[in-house]
Amino acid sequence: RTFGESPRLALAFSFLFVIIDEDRYAEVAKRWALALAGMSEWAGSFELGGKCSSCGYAEGWGLTALAVAYDWLHARFDAAERAQIRDKIGAVCEGLYRDTRGGAWWTGAYLHHDTWIPIGGLGLGAMAVIDELPDAPRWAERAQEALGEALDWLDADGAWPEGPCGWAFAMISAVPFWDAYRRRFPARADAFLADPWLMHTARFRLCSRTPD
């Protein structure tokens, strides 16, 4: 199997199951999530020890999909299936964690949505296994730290330099992580929730859609 539409379908059918609660959606979501977890390569490739080559955009989406399926369908997976997904989340998180420290083309490109996608995926993947893998807190904190570094580059007007489409990709990647992080670590969330850019950025999206 190839990476292709696997993350999108795992996400979509997991969501359908949550809102409609029909077994058929849970079964399809499970199949796509397990297929995604069973792929040896996504866009990049993983070596022993968590080193990732050419990882980034696709791995961010893949982690988001696995994290969502693992959380929302947790009771529907058996122990072996949960272990498979959890191990894949761990491997990809470790690879992206290392990439945030340097070496990837997107490292430090904080005003590019392609940087927010892997960082958001890293954070959400970490939060999905925060109580199960010993390195998950380290991954989550690194995602929060990296997004904090990104916020330092953005002004209080809430604008995004790539325009509304790039903004949408960045926010859809970061907001699910921030929401999970805020609910789990509310005391640590105060600083980024009070960030001027984050407080005003919804206005940028609205102004981008109005004629004046």
Short mmCIF file of C-alpha atoms in Angstrom, two decimals:
data_model
loop_
_atom_site.label_atom_id
_atom_site.label_comp_id
_atom_site.label_asym_id
_atom_site.label_seq_id
_atom_site.Cartn_x
_atom_site.Cartn_y
_atom_site.Cartn_z
CA ARG A 1 0.00 0.00 0.00
CA THR A 2 1.02 3.59 -0.58
CA PHE A 3 0.56 6.64 1.64
CA GLY A 4 -1.85 8.39 -0.74
CA GLU A 5 -5.20 9.23 0.80
CA SER A 6 -4.76 7.07 3.89
CA PRO A 7 -4.55 9.92 6.44
CA ARG A 8 -7.52 11.74 4.96
CA LEU A 9 -9.69 8.62 4.94
CA ALA A 10 -8.66 7.54 8.44
CA LEU A 11 -9.58 11.02 9.68
CA ALA A 12 -12.85 11.26 7.78
CA PHE A 13 -14.23 7.90 8.84
CA SER A 14 -13.10 8.35 12.44
CA PHE A 15 -15.05 11.61 12.47
CA LEU A 16 -18.10 9.99 10.89
CA PHE A 17 -18.05 7.30 13.56
CA VAL A 18 -17.88 9.89 16.35
CA ILE A 19 -20.84 11.92 15.08
CA ILE A 20 -23.02 9.10 13.68
CA ASP A 21 -21.94 6.18 15.90
CA GLU A 22 -22.37 3.42 13.33
CA ASP A 23 -20.15 0.36 13.34
CA ARG A 24 -19.55 0.50 9.60
CA TYR A 25 -17.70 3.80 9.93
CA ALA A 26 -15.61 2.50 12.81
CA GLU A 27 -14.58 -0.54 10.79
CA VAL A 28 -13.55 1.50 7.76
CA ALA A 29 -11.65 3.97 9.96
CA LYS A 30 -9.87 1.09 11.67
CA ARG A 31 -8.82 -0.44 8.36
CA TRP A 32 -7.35 2.82 7.10
CA ALA A 33 -5.61 3.60 10.37
CA LEU A 34 -4.05 0.14 10.57
CA ALA A 35 -3.01 0.33 6.93
CA LEU A 36 -1.34 3.67 7.63
CA ALA A 37 0.39 2.31 10.72
CA GLY A 38 1.62 -0.71 8.79
CA MET A 39 3.36 1.23 6.03
CA SER A 40 7.14 1.10 6.30
CA GLU A 41 7.51 4.39 4.43
CA TRP A 42 5.27 7.41 4.13
CA ALA A 43 6.73 10.29 2.14
CA GLY A 44 9.93 9.96 4.14
CA SER A 45 11.59 6.84 5.50
CA PHE A 46 12.50 5.81 9.03
CA GLU A 47 15.67 4.16 10.17
CA LEU A 48 16.47 2.39 13.43
CA GLY A 49 16.75 4.81 16.31
CA GLY A 50 14.09 7.17 15.02
CA LYS A 51 16.09 8.91 12.31
CA CYS A 52 13.84 10.19 9.55
CA SER A 53 14.90 10.99 5.99
CA SER A 54 12.91 13.47 3.89
CA CYS A 55 10.15 13.72 6.47
CA GLY A 56 7.83 16.65 7.03
CA TYR A 57 4.51 17.54 5.45
CA ALA A 58 3.17 14.01 4.92
CA GLU A 59 4.37 12.80 8.32
CA GLY A 60 2.55 15.67 10.01
CA TRP A 61 -0.75 14.69 8.39
CA GLY A 62 -0.12 11.00 9.01
CA LEU A 63 0.51 11.57 12.71
CA THR A 64 -2.63 13.69 12.99
CA ALA A 65 -4.71 10.92 11.43
CA LEU A 66 -3.23 8.18 13.62
CA ALA A 67 -3.61 10.27 16.77
CA VAL A 68 -7.27 10.96 16.01
CA ALA A 69 -8.06 7.33 15.19
CA TYR A 70 -6.16 6.07 18.23
CA ASP A 71 -8.06 8.43 20.53
CA TRP A 72 -11.57 8.27 19.08
CA LEU A 73 -11.60 4.55 18.28
CA HIS A 74 -9.43 3.36 21.15
CA ALA A 75 -11.96 0.89 22.49
CA ARG A 76 -12.52 -0.56 19.01
CA PHE A 77 -8.88 -1.68 18.59
CA ASP A 78 -7.60 -4.80 20.27
CA ALA A 79 -4.35 -4.77 22.25
CA ALA A 80 -2.18 -5.76 19.29
CA GLU A 81 -3.76 -3.13 17.04
CA ARG A 82 -3.29 -0.42 19.65
CA ALA A 83 0.34 -1.43 20.04
CA GLN A 84 0.89 -1.23 16.28
CA ILE A 85 -0.56 2.27 16.04
CA ARG A 86 1.15 3.44 19.22
CA ASP A 87 4.54 2.18 18.01
CA LYS A 88 4.11 3.95 14.68
CA ILE A 89 3.14 7.18 16.40
CA GLY A 90 6.24 6.86 18.55
CA ALA A 91 8.58 6.22 15.62
CA VAL A 92 7.29 9.15 13.58
CA CYS A 93 7.24 11.49 16.58
CA GLU A 94 10.86 10.70 17.35
CA GLY A 95 11.84 11.35 13.74
CA LEU A 96 10.05 14.70 13.61
CA TYR A 97 11.35 15.64 17.05
CA ARG A 98 14.89 15.24 15.76
CA ASP A 99 14.04 17.20 12.63
CA THR A 100 12.81 20.16 14.69
CA ARG A 101 16.35 20.37 16.06
CA GLY A 102 17.77 20.85 12.56
CA GLY A 103 18.40 19.00 9.35
CA ALA A 104 15.01 19.17 7.63
CA TRP A 105 14.33 21.70 4.88
CA TRP A 106 11.48 23.13 6.91
CA THR A 107 13.36 23.46 10.21
CA GLY A 108 13.09 27.04 11.42
CA ALA A 109 10.95 28.23 8.49
CA TYR A 110 8.35 29.45 10.95
CA LEU A 111 6.42 31.65 8.51
CA HIS A 112 5.75 28.71 6.17
CA HIS A 113 2.72 26.49 6.73
CA ASP A 114 4.76 23.43 5.76
CA THR A 115 6.66 23.92 9.01
CA TRP A 116 3.53 24.11 11.15
CA ILE A 117 2.15 20.87 9.68
CA PRO A 118 4.89 18.51 10.97
CA ILE A 119 5.17 20.40 14.27
CA GLY A 120 1.42 20.20 14.84
CA GLY A 121 1.44 16.51 13.94
CA LEU A 122 4.32 15.91 16.33
CA GLY A 123 2.42 17.59 19.15
CA LEU A 124 -0.90 15.86 18.52
CA GLY A 125 0.78 12.47 18.12
CA ALA A 126 2.56 13.01 21.43
CA MET A 127 -0.66 13.96 23.20
CA ALA A 128 -2.40 10.81 21.94
CA VAL A 129 0.16 8.61 23.73
CA ILE A 130 1.14 10.99 26.53
CA ASP A 131 0.50 8.39 29.26
CA GLU A 132 1.82 5.40 27.35
CA LEU A 133 5.21 6.24 25.86
CA PRO A 134 7.93 7.68 28.11
CA ASP A 135 9.21 10.08 25.45
CA ALA A 136 5.78 11.54 24.66
CA PRO A 137 6.05 14.44 27.15
CA ARG A 138 9.37 15.42 25.56
CA TRP A 139 7.80 15.41 22.11
CA ALA A 140 4.81 17.46 23.26
CA GLU A 141 7.01 20.05 24.94
CA ARG A 142 9.19 20.35 21.86
CA ALA A 143 6.12 20.94 19.67
CA GLN A 144 4.89 23.61 22.06
CA GLU A 145 8.36 25.18 22.19
CA ALA A 146 8.71 25.22 18.39
CA LEU A 147 5.28 26.78 17.89
CA GLY A 148 6.19 29.34 20.54
CA GLU A 149 9.27 30.19 18.50
CA ALA A 150 7.01 30.57 15.46
CA LEU A 151 4.66 32.91 17.32
CA ASP A 152 7.64 35.13 18.14
CA TRP A 153 7.95 35.87 14.41
CA LEU A 154 4.32 36.97 14.04
CA ASP A 155 2.97 40.44 14.76
CA ALA A 156 0.10 41.46 16.99
CA ASP A 157 -2.17 42.25 14.03
CA GLY A 158 -2.87 38.52 13.58
CA ALA A 159 -1.88 38.47 9.91
CA TRP A 160 -0.30 35.47 8.21
CA PRO A 161 2.33 36.29 5.53
CA GLU A 162 1.22 33.57 3.09
CA GLY A 163 -2.38 34.75 2.96
CA PRO A 164 -5.57 32.97 4.07
CA CYS A 165 -4.86 29.60 2.41
CA GLY A 166 -1.47 29.17 4.04
CA TRP A 167 -3.03 30.40 7.30
CA ALA A 168 -5.66 27.65 7.10
CA PHE A 169 -3.02 24.92 6.70
CA ALA A 170 -1.01 26.30 9.61
CA MET A 171 -3.96 26.65 11.96
CA ILE A 172 -5.58 23.31 11.17
CA SER A 173 -2.27 21.72 12.13
CA ALA A 174 -1.57 23.67 15.32
CA VAL A 175 -5.01 24.20 16.85
CA PRO A 176 -5.83 20.50 17.51
CA PHE A 177 -2.51 20.15 19.33
CA TRP A 178 -3.01 23.36 21.28
CA ASP A 179 -6.50 22.24 22.30
CA ALA A 180 -5.25 18.87 23.57
CA TYR A 181 -2.28 20.51 25.31
CA ARG A 182 -4.48 23.15 26.94
CA ARG A 183 -6.89 20.58 28.33
CA ARG A 184 -4.11 18.39 29.71
CA PHE A 185 -1.74 21.13 30.93
CA PRO A 186 -3.94 24.19 31.58
CA ALA A 187 -1.35 25.97 33.73
CA ARG A 188 1.23 25.79 30.94
CA ALA A 189 -1.18 27.04 28.30
CA ASP A 190 -1.67 30.56 29.63
CA ALA A 191 1.36 32.04 27.88
CA PHE A 192 0.51 30.96 24.34
CA LEU A 193 -3.21 31.61 24.75
CA ALA A 194 -2.35 35.20 25.64
CA ASP A 195 -0.09 35.64 22.60
CA PRO A 196 -1.24 38.80 20.74
CA TRP A 197 -1.03 37.20 17.29
CA LEU A 198 -3.09 34.21 18.34
CA MET A 199 -5.67 36.41 20.04
CA HIS A 200 -6.20 38.48 16.88
CA THR A 201 -5.64 36.05 14.03
CA ALA A 202 -9.32 35.14 13.60
CA ARG A 203 -9.86 38.73 12.45
CA PHE A 204 -7.27 38.21 9.70
CA ARG A 205 -9.28 35.30 8.32
CA LEU A 206 -12.50 37.27 8.44
CA CYS A 207 -10.94 40.37 6.85
CA SER A 208 -9.52 38.22 4.07
CA ARG A 209 -13.10 37.33 3.08
CA THR A 210 -14.66 40.78 3.21
CA PRO A 211 -14.42 43.42 0.43
CA ASP A 212 -13.38 46.36 2.62
#
